[in-house]
Amino acid sequence: MNITIIGLGLIGGSMALLLRGLPGVQRIIGVDHENAHGKQALNGGLVDEMMDLEDAISVCDVIILAIPVDAIKNILPTILNIVDTQVIMDVGSTKAVICKTVQDHRNRGLFVASHPMWGTEFSGPSAATKLAFAGKAAVICDQVNSSHAAIGIVEKIYKFLGMHIVYMSSEEHDLHAAYVSHVSHITSFALANTVLEKEREDNNIFELASGGFESTVRLAKSHAEMWVPIFVQNRLNVLDVLNEHVEQLNKFKSCLVNEDFEELARLIAHANTIKRILK
Amino acid sequence: MNITIIGLGLIGGSMALLLRGLPGVQRIIGVDHENAHGKQALNGGLVDEMMDLEDAISVCDVIILAIPVDAIKNILPTILNIVDTQVIMDVGSTKAVICKTVQDHRNRGLFVASHPMWGTEFSGPSAATKLAFAGKAAVICDQVNSSHAAIGIVEKIYKFLGMHIVYMSSEEHDLHAAYVSHVSHITSFALANTVLEKEREDNNIFELASGGFESTVRLAKSHAEMWVPIFVQNRLNVLDVLNEHVEQLNKFKSCLVNEDFEELARLIAHANTIKRILK
């Protein structure tokens, strides 16, 4: 089995590193519109060779789309036009718009919409790591629209990566992702900008920054070229959650304004129950 | 030199573990109003013995106050009343109210107001670790109000812990801490509550939570008994920063409402410059 990975960033690069060990895999082929990424991926031993999109598709059995979600939306119909029996999976952070784009395509059954719930704030082939994915959830969406054979191959890949598989509709996925991933990024971006604004008046503002600050703004290092398309495609869900988050922040603000410290303690105690979820 | 540590939680306990190695230290004495903490601290080898407050003060040379900031404010005048030559340092997360409380005390010179910028979301003696403090900043506030001898001892302690020392007024400290620590906690608490509210309708909301979510809400595990007194004492600074943060969040919201994705990309690119600060 030959695997073509389109996009050799954090996710595609890490999959390249790991899937080399999947029983039955002969060649890992890379496609990346950035030549520098291709060279890094070859030098780093992530892929056996780099090819043009059409050549890479013609010689492979499985195609993994690991590019920003706007690029997935644009390229997926073209790929479905030219595949024959190849299975295509994407790993994008949004699912509904992508699934809608190809819902009536004659080759829809060859495509599996998925999202491995792993990532870091780093990007590019140099961020690729064998420590990726294991222990996290991989979501497969709208599985009734994919062929049994295609689902079987994608399940095999995620299980080999050490992930457990969760099935849901693409709409459910996008709502859940807004809550547990997309809004975290906005709060990090906004917190970074809050402190950076202050720094304009006060050069030494970061002198005291410690681990707590770092973990809260870590995601603010994430790139616009990946995240703007996510916010475009999941705009309404993200807006809903953002409105709720601002409401929750306003509850804290009211406690401070009104010096209602009993209610403040209650809000914090409620937040503490998140322990149940986190390790 | 004998050191008395009042409060054997994360900070006091970690100091107990590490200061045993400070040249010249003979005994580490613990004081804690929670008997269970005292037993844990003795069993864990954090302290040589547990004593009542007055006994512990009478036999020591240095007193470290590692209790919530409301308790520091309450107990510090009493301790200053009974000390003779003992140096007292606190490690609280706010400084202005505490300094103001004792500004006219005849023994003010024996007190050094300080804040080591290290912490985790865990608490109690079992959270104490020798991995604490190193490489981070320790703030000493209003140092002109402390005697040279007292400042010298506190500097020696922080340097031994591997910290670099930053000097500023207690007012400056509280403003900076609001930006790089206190507000991070509120955003984490509020984000946890946002998602926990959603969970009431949708049991599976956390199934997809991954590393990004965990790092953003990690601080939401922090306890109200430590944090409410911080918000009480630093209320106005925290409110200012919180207002700015909500304004920054509203900029992201406007971009989504108006589908202004160029401006959204600009906001994210600005947030990315936080890289300069983070490792």
Coordinates of N, CA, C and O in Angstrom, one line a residue, chain B residues 75-217:
Chain B
I75 N -2.4 38.1 59.8 CA -1.5 37.6 60.8 C -0.2 38.4 60.8 O 0.5 38.5 61.9
L76 N 0.1 39.2 59.7 CA 1.4 39.9 59.7 C 1.6 40.9 60.8 O 2.6 40.9 61.5
P77 N 0.6 41.7 61.1 CA 0.7 42.7 62.2 C 1.0 42.0 63.6 O 1.9 42.4 64.3
T78 N 0.3 40.9 63.8 CA 0.5 40.1 65.1 C 1.9 39.6 65.1 O 2.6 39.7 66.2
I79 N 2.4 39.1 64.0 CA 3.8 38.6 64.1 C 4.8 39.7 64.3 O 5.7 39.6 65.0
L80 N 4.6 40.8 63.6 CA 5.5 42.0 63.8 C 5.5 42.5 65.2 O 6.5 43.0 65.7
N81 N 4.3 42.3 65.9 CA 4.3 42.7 67.3 C 5.2 41.9 68.2 O 5.7 42.4 69.2
I82 N 5.4 40.6 67.8 CA 6.1 39.7 68.8 C 7.5 39.4 68.3 O 8.2 38.8 69.1
V83 N 7.9 39.7 67.1 CA 9.3 39.4 66.7 C 10.2 40.3 67.4 O 9.9 41.4 67.8
D84 N 11.5 39.9 67.4 CA 12.5 40.7 68.0 C 13.5 41.0 66.9 O 13.6 42.2 66.5
T85 N 14.2 40.0 66.4 CA 15.2 40.3 65.3 C 14.8 39.4 64.1 O 15.5 39.5 63.1
Q86 N 13.8 38.5 64.2 CA 13.5 37.6 63.1 C 13.1 38.4 61.9 O 12.4 39.4 62.0
V87 N 13.6 37.8 60.8 CA 13.2 38.4 59.5 C 11.9 37.7 59.0 O 11.8 36.5 59.1
I88 N 11.0 38.4 58.5 CA 9.7 37.9 58.0 C 9.6 38.2 56.5 O 9.8 39.3 56.1
M89 N 9.4 37.1 55.7 CA 9.1 37.4 54.3 C 7.7 36.7 54.0 O 7.4 35.7 54.5
D90 N 6.9 37.3 53.1 CA 5.7 36.7 52.6 C 6.0 36.3 51.1 O 6.9 36.8 50.5
V91 N 5.1 35.4 50.6 CA 5.2 35.0 49.2 C 3.9 35.1 48.5 O 3.6 34.4 47.6
G92 N 3.1 36.1 49.0 CA 1.7 36.2 48.5 C 1.7 36.8 47.1 O 2.6 37.5 46.7
S93 N 0.6 36.6 46.4 CA 0.4 37.0 45.0 C -0.1 38.4 44.9 O -0.2 38.9 43.8
T94 N -0.4 39.1 46.0 CA -0.6 40.5 45.9 C 0.3 41.2 46.9 O 0.7 40.6 47.9
K95 N 0.6 42.5 46.7 CA 1.5 43.1 47.6 C 1.1 44.4 48.2 O 1.4 44.8 49.3
A96 N 0.2 45.2 47.5 CA -0.1 46.6 48.0 C -0.8 46.6 49.3 O -0.5 47.3 50.2
V97 N -1.9 45.8 49.4 CA -2.7 45.8 50.6 C -1.9 45.3 51.8 O -1.9 45.9 52.9
I98 N -1.1 44.3 51.6 CA -0.3 43.7 52.6 C 0.7 44.8 53.1 O 0.9 45.0 54.3
C99 N 1.4 45.5 52.2 CA 2.4 46.5 52.6 C 1.7 47.6 53.3 O 2.3 48.2 54.3
K100 N 0.5 48.0 52.8 CA -0.2 49.1 53.4 C -0.6 48.8 54.9 O -0.5 49.7 55.8
T101 N -0.9 47.6 55.1 CA -1.4 47.1 56.5 C -0.3 47.3 57.5 O -0.6 47.6 58.7
V102 N 0.9 47.2 57.1 CA 2.0 47.3 58.2 C 2.9 48.5 57.9 O 4.0 48.6 58.5
Q103 N 2.5 49.4 57.1 CA 3.4 50.5 56.7 C 4.0 51.3 57.9 O 5.1 51.8 57.8
D104 N 3.2 51.5 58.9 CA 3.6 52.3 60.1 C 4.1 51.5 61.3 O 4.3 52.0 62.4
H105 N 4.2 50.2 61.1 CA 4.6 49.3 62.2 C 6.0 49.6 62.6 O 6.9 49.7 61.7
R106 N 6.3 49.6 63.9 CA 7.7 49.9 64.4 C 8.6 48.8 63.9 O 9.8 49.1 63.7
N107 N 8.2 47.6 63.6 CA 9.1 46.6 63.1 C 9.0 46.4 61.6 O 9.5 45.3 61.1
R108 N 8.5 47.3 60.8 CA 8.3 47.2 59.4 C 9.6 46.7 58.7 O 9.6 46.0 57.7
G109 N 10.7 47.2 59.2 CA 12.0 46.9 58.6 C 12.4 45.5 58.6 O 13.2 45.0 57.8
L110 N 11.8 44.7 59.5 CA 12.1 43.3 59.6 C 11.3 42.5 58.5 O 11.5 41.3 58.3
F111 N 10.3 43.1 57.9 CA 9.5 42.4 56.9 C 9.9 42.7 55.5 O 10.2 43.9 55.1
V112 N 10.0 41.7 54.6 CA 10.3 41.8 53.2 C 9.1 41.3 52.4 O 8.7 40.1 52.6
A113 N 8.5 42.2 51.6 CA 7.3 41.8 50.8 C 7.8 41.2 49.5 O 8.6 41.9 48.8
S114 N 7.4 40.0 49.2 CA 8.0 39.4 48.0 C 7.0 38.4 47.4 O 6.0 38.1 48.0
H115 N 7.3 38.0 46.2 CA 6.4 37.1 45.4 C 7.2 36.3 44.4 O 7.7 36.9 43.4
P116 N 7.5 35.1 44.7 CA 8.2 34.2 43.7 C 7.2 33.9 42.6 O 6.1 33.3 42.9
M117 N 7.5 34.2 41.3 CA 6.6 34.0 40.2 C 6.7 32.5 39.7 O 7.1 32.2 38.6
W118 N 6.2 31.6 40.5 CA 6.1 30.2 40.2 C 4.9 29.6 40.8 O 4.5 30.1 41.9
G119 N 4.3 28.7 40.2 CA 3.2 28.0 40.8 C 2.6 27.0 39.9 O 3.1 26.9 38.7
T120 N 1.7 26.1 40.4 CA 1.0 25.2 39.5 C -0.4 25.2 39.9 O -0.8 26.0 40.9
E121 N -1.3 24.5 39.3 CA -2.7 24.4 39.6 C -2.9 23.5 40.8 O -4.1 23.3 41.2
F122 N -1.9 22.9 41.4 CA -2.1 21.9 42.4 C -1.8 22.6 43.8 O -1.2 23.6 43.9
S123 N -2.3 21.9 44.9 CA -2.1 22.6 46.2 C -1.9 21.5 47.3 O -2.1 20.3 47.0
G124 N -1.5 22.0 48.4 CA -1.3 21.1 49.6 C 0.1 20.6 49.6 O 0.9 20.7 48.6
P125 N 0.6 20.0 50.8 CA 1.9 19.5 50.9 C 2.3 18.5 49.9 O 3.5 18.4 49.5
S126 N 1.3 17.7 49.4 CA 1.6 16.6 48.5 C 2.0 17.2 47.1 O 2.6 16.5 46.3
A127 N 1.7 18.5 46.9 CA 2.1 19.1 45.6 C 3.5 19.7 45.6 O 4.0 20.1 44.6
A128 N 4.1 19.8 46.9 CA 5.4 20.3 47.0 C 6.4 19.6 46.2 O 6.4 18.4 46.1
T129 N 7.3 20.3 45.5 CA 8.3 19.7 44.6 C 9.6 20.5 44.6 O 9.7 21.7 44.7
K130 N 10.7 19.7 44.5 CA 12.0 20.3 44.4 C 12.2 20.9 43.1 O 13.2 21.6 42.8
L131 N 11.3 20.7 42.1 CA 11.5 21.3 40.8 C 10.9 22.7 40.8 O 10.9 23.4 39.7
A132 N 10.5 23.2 41.9 CA 9.9 24.6 42.0 C 10.9 25.7 41.8 O 12.1 25.5 42.0
F133 N 10.4 26.8 41.3 CA 11.1 28.1 41.4 C 12.2 28.4 40.4 O 12.3 29.5 39.9
A134 N 13.1 27.4 40.2 CA 14.3 27.7 39.4 C 14.0 28.3 38.1 O 13.2 27.9 37.3
G135 N 14.8 29.4 37.7 CA 14.7 30.0 36.4 C 13.6 31.1 36.3 O 13.5 31.8 35.3
K136 N 12.8 31.2 37.4 CA 11.7 32.2 37.3 C 12.2 33.5 38.1 O 13.2 33.5 38.8
A137 N 11.3 34.5 38.0 CA 11.6 35.8 38.7 C 11.0 35.8 40.1 O 9.9 35.2 40.4
A138 N 11.7 36.3 41.1 CA 11.2 36.6 42.4 C 11.1 38.1 42.6 O 12.1 38.8 42.3
V139 N 9.9 38.6 42.9 CA 9.8 40.1 43.1 C 9.9 40.5 44.5 O 9.3 39.8 45.4
I140 N 10.8 41.5 44.8 CA 10.8 42.1 46.1 C 10.3 43.5 45.9 O 10.7 44.3 45.1
C141 N 9.3 43.8 46.8 CA 8.6 45.1 46.7 C 8.9 46.1 47.8 O 9.2 45.7 48.9
D142 N 8.9 47.3 47.4 CA 9.1 48.4 48.4 C 10.3 48.2 49.2 O 10.3 48.3 50.5
Q143 N 11.5 47.8 48.6 CA 12.6 47.4 49.4 C 13.2 48.4 50.3 O 13.8 48.1 51.3
V144 N 12.9 49.7 50.0 CA 13.4 50.8 50.9 C 12.8 50.7 52.3 O 13.4 51.2 53.3
N145 N 11.6 50.0 52.4 CA 11.0 49.9 53.7 C 11.5 48.8 54.5 O 11.1 48.6 55.7
S146 N 12.4 48.0 54.0 CA 12.9 46.8 54.7 C 14.4 47.1 55.1 O 15.1 47.9 54.4
S147 N 14.9 46.5 56.2 CA 16.3 46.8 56.5 C 17.2 46.1 55.5 O 16.8 45.1 54.9
H148 N 18.4 46.6 55.4 CA 19.4 46.0 54.5 C 19.6 44.5 54.9 O 19.7 43.7 54.0
A149 N 19.7 44.3 56.2 CA 19.9 42.9 56.7 C 18.8 42.0 56.2 O 19.0 40.9 55.7
A150 N 17.6 42.4 56.4 CA 16.4 41.6 56.0 C 16.4 41.3 54.5 O 16.2 40.2 54.1
I151 N 16.6 42.4 53.7 CA 16.7 42.2 52.2 C 17.8 41.2 51.9 O 17.6 40.3 51.0
G152 N 18.9 41.3 52.6 CA 20.1 40.4 52.3 C 19.7 39.0 52.4 O 20.0 38.1 51.6
I153 N 19.0 38.7 53.5 CA 18.6 37.3 53.8 C 17.6 36.8 52.8 O 17.7 35.7 52.2
V154 N 16.6 37.6 52.4 CA 15.6 37.2 51.4 C 16.3 37.0 50.0 O 15.9 36.0 49.3
E155 N 17.2 37.9 49.7 CA 17.9 37.7 48.4 C 18.7 36.4 48.4 O 18.7 35.7 47.4
K156 N 19.3 36.1 49.5 CA 20.1 34.9 49.6 C 19.2 33.7 49.4 O 19.5 32.7 48.7
I157 N 18.0 33.7 50.0 CA 17.0 32.6 49.8 C 16.6 32.4 48.4 O 16.6 31.3 47.8
Y158 N 16.2 33.5 47.7 CA 15.7 33.4 46.4 C 16.8 33.0 45.4 O 16.6 32.2 44.5
K159 N 18.0 33.5 45.6 CA 19.1 33.1 44.8 C 19.4 31.6 44.9 O 19.7 30.9 43.9
F160 N 19.3 31.2 46.2 CA 19.6 29.7 46.4 C 18.5 28.9 45.7 O 18.8 27.8 45.2
L161 N 17.3 29.4 45.6 CA 16.2 28.7 44.9 C 16.4 28.8 43.3 O 15.5 28.3 42.6
G162 N 17.4 29.5 42.9 CA 17.6 29.6 41.4 C 16.8 30.7 40.8 O 16.7 30.7 39.5
M163 N 16.3 31.7 41.5 CA 15.5 32.7 40.9 C 16.3 34.0 40.7 O 17.3 34.2 41.4
H164 N 15.9 34.8 39.7 CA 16.5 36.1 39.6 C 15.5 37.1 40.2 O 14.3 36.9 40.2
I165 N 16.1 38.1 40.8 CA 15.3 39.0 41.6 C 15.0 40.3 40.9 O 15.8 40.9 40.2
V166 N 13.7 40.7 40.9 CA 13.2 41.9 40.3 C 12.7 42.8 41.4 O 12.0 42.3 42.3
Y167 N 13.0 44.1 41.3 CA 12.6 45.0 42.4 C 11.5 46.0 41.8 O 11.7 46.5 40.7
M168 N 10.4 46.2 42.5 CA 9.5 47.2 42.1 C 8.6 47.6 43.2 O 8.7 47.0 44.3
S169 N 7.8 48.6 43.0 CA 6.9 49.0 44.1 C 5.7 48.0 44.2 O 5.5 47.3 43.2
S170 N 5.1 47.9 45.3 CA 4.0 47.0 45.5 C 2.8 47.3 44.5 O 2.2 46.4 44.0
E171 N 2.6 48.6 44.2 CA 1.6 48.9 43.3 C 1.9 48.4 41.9 O 1.0 47.9 41.2
E172 N 3.2 48.6 41.4 CA 3.6 48.1 40.1 C 3.4 46.6 40.1 O 2.9 46.1 39.1
H173 N 3.9 45.9 41.1 CA 3.7 44.5 41.2 C 2.3 44.0 40.9 O 2.0 43.2 40.1
D174 N 1.4 44.7 41.6 CA 0.0 44.2 41.6 C -0.6 44.5 40.2 O -1.4 43.7 39.7
L175 N -0.2 45.6 39.5 CA -0.7 45.8 38.2 C -0.1 44.8 37.2 O -0.9 44.2 36.4
H176 N 1.2 44.5 37.3 CA 1.8 43.5 36.4 C 1.2 42.1 36.7 O 0.9 41.4 35.7
A177 N 1.0 41.8 37.9 CA 0.5 40.4 38.3 C -0.9 40.3 37.7 O -1.3 39.2 37.3
A178 N -1.7 41.4 37.7 CA -3.1 41.3 37.2 C -3.0 40.9 35.7 O -3.8 40.1 35.3
Y179 N -2.0 41.5 35.0 CA -1.9 41.1 33.5 C -1.4 39.7 33.3 O -1.9 39.0 32.5
V180 N -0.3 39.4 33.9 CA 0.4 38.1 33.5 C 0.0 36.9 34.4 O 0.5 35.8 34.2
S181 N -0.9 37.1 35.4 CA -1.2 36.0 36.2 C -2.7 36.0 36.6 O -3.5 35.0 36.3
H182 N -3.2 37.1 37.2 CA -4.5 37.0 37.8 C -5.6 36.9 36.7 O -6.6 36.1 36.9
V183 N -5.5 37.6 35.6 CA -6.5 37.5 34.6 C -6.5 36.2 33.8 O -7.5 35.7 33.5
S184 N -5.3 35.6 33.7 CA -5.2 34.2 33.1 C -6.1 33.3 33.9 O -6.7 32.4 33.3
H185 N -6.1 33.4 35.2 CA -7.0 32.5 36.0 C -8.4 32.8 35.8 O -9.2 31.8 35.6
I186 N -8.8 34.0 35.6 CA -10.3 34.3 35.4 C -10.7 33.8 34.0 O -11.7 33.2 33.9
T187 N -9.8 33.9 33.0 CA -10.2 33.4 31.7 C -10.3 31.9 31.7 O -11.2 31.3 31.1
S188 N -9.4 31.2 32.5 CA -9.5 29.8 32.6 C -10.8 29.3 33.3 O -11.5 28.4 32.9
F189 N -11.1 30.0 34.5 CA -12.3 29.7 35.2 C -13.5 29.9 34.3 O -14.4 29.0 34.2
A190 N -13.5 31.0 33.5 CA -14.7 31.3 32.7 C -14.8 30.3 31.6 O -16.0 29.9 31.2
L191 N -13.7 29.9 31.0 CA -13.8 29.0 29.9 C -14.3 27.6 30.4 O -15.1 26.9 29.7
A192 N -13.8 27.2 31.5 CA -14.3 25.9 32.1 C -15.8 26.0 32.3 O -16.5 25.1 32.0
N193 N -16.3 27.1 32.9 CA -17.7 27.2 33.1 C -18.5 27.3 31.8 O -19.6 26.7 31.8
T194 N -17.9 27.9 30.8 CA -18.6 27.9 29.5 C -18.9 26.5 29.0 O -20.0 26.1 28.6
V195 N -17.8 25.7 29.1 CA -18.0 24.3 28.5 C -18.8 23.4 29.5 O -19.6 22.6 29.0
L196 N -18.6 23.6 30.8 CA -19.4 22.9 31.8 C -20.9 23.2 31.6 O -21.8 22.3 31.8
E197 N -21.3 24.4 31.3 CA -22.7 24.7 31.1 C -23.2 24.0 29.9 O -24.3 23.4 29.9
K198 N -22.4 23.9 28.8 CA -22.8 23.2 27.6 C -23.0 21.7 27.9 O -23.9 21.1 27.4
E199 N -22.2 21.2 28.8 CA -22.2 19.8 29.1 C -23.6 19.4 29.7 O -24.0 18.2 29.6
R200 N -24.3 20.3 30.3 CA -25.6 20.0 30.9 C -26.6 19.6 29.8 O -27.5 18.8 30.1
E201 N -26.4 20.1 28.6 CA -27.3 19.6 27.5 C -26.7 18.5 26.7 O -27.4 17.8 26.0
D202 N -25.4 18.3 26.8 CA -24.7 17.5 25.8 C -23.6 16.7 26.6 O -22.5 17.2 26.7
N203 N -23.9 15.5 27.0 CA -23.0 14.7 27.8 C -21.6 14.4 27.2 O -20.7 14.2 27.9
N204 N -21.6 14.4 25.9 CA -20.3 14.0 25.2 C -19.4 15.1 24.9 O -18.5 14.9 24.1
I205 N -19.7 16.3 25.4 CA -18.9 17.5 24.9 C -17.4 17.3 25.1 O -16.6 17.9 24.4
F206 N -17.0 16.6 26.2 CA -15.6 16.5 26.5 C -14.9 15.4 25.7 O -13.6 15.3 25.8
E207 N -15.6 14.6 25.0 CA -15.0 13.5 24.3 C -13.9 13.9 23.4 O -12.9 13.2 23.2
L208 N -14.0 15.1 22.8 CA -13.0 15.6 21.8 C -12.0 16.5 22.5 O -11.1 17.0 21.7
A209 N -12.0 16.8 23.8 CA -11.1 17.7 24.4 C -9.7 17.2 24.2 O -9.4 16.0 24.5
S210 N -8.8 18.0 23.8 CA -7.4 17.6 23.6 C -6.4 18.5 24.3 O -6.8 19.3 25.2
G211 N -5.2 18.5 23.9 CA -4.1 19.2 24.6 C -4.4 20.7 24.7 O -4.1 21.4 25.7
G212 N -4.9 21.3 23.6 CA -5.1 22.7 23.6 C -6.1 23.2 24.6 O -5.9 24.1 25.4
F213 N -7.2 22.5 24.7 CA -8.2 22.8 25.7 C -7.6 22.6 27.1 O -7.8 23.5 28.0
E214 N -6.9 21.5 27.3 CA -6.3 21.3 28.6 C -5.4 22.4 29.1 O -5.4 22.8 30.3
S215 N -4.6 22.9 28.2 CA -3.6 23.9 28.7 C -4.3 25.2 28.9 O -4.0 25.9 29.8
T216 N -5.4 25.5 28.2 CA -6.1 26.7 28.4 C -6.9 26.7 29.7 O -7.1 27.8 30.3
V217 N -7.4 25.6 30.1 CA -8.3 25.5 31.3 C -7.6 25.0 32.5 O -8.2 24.8 33.6

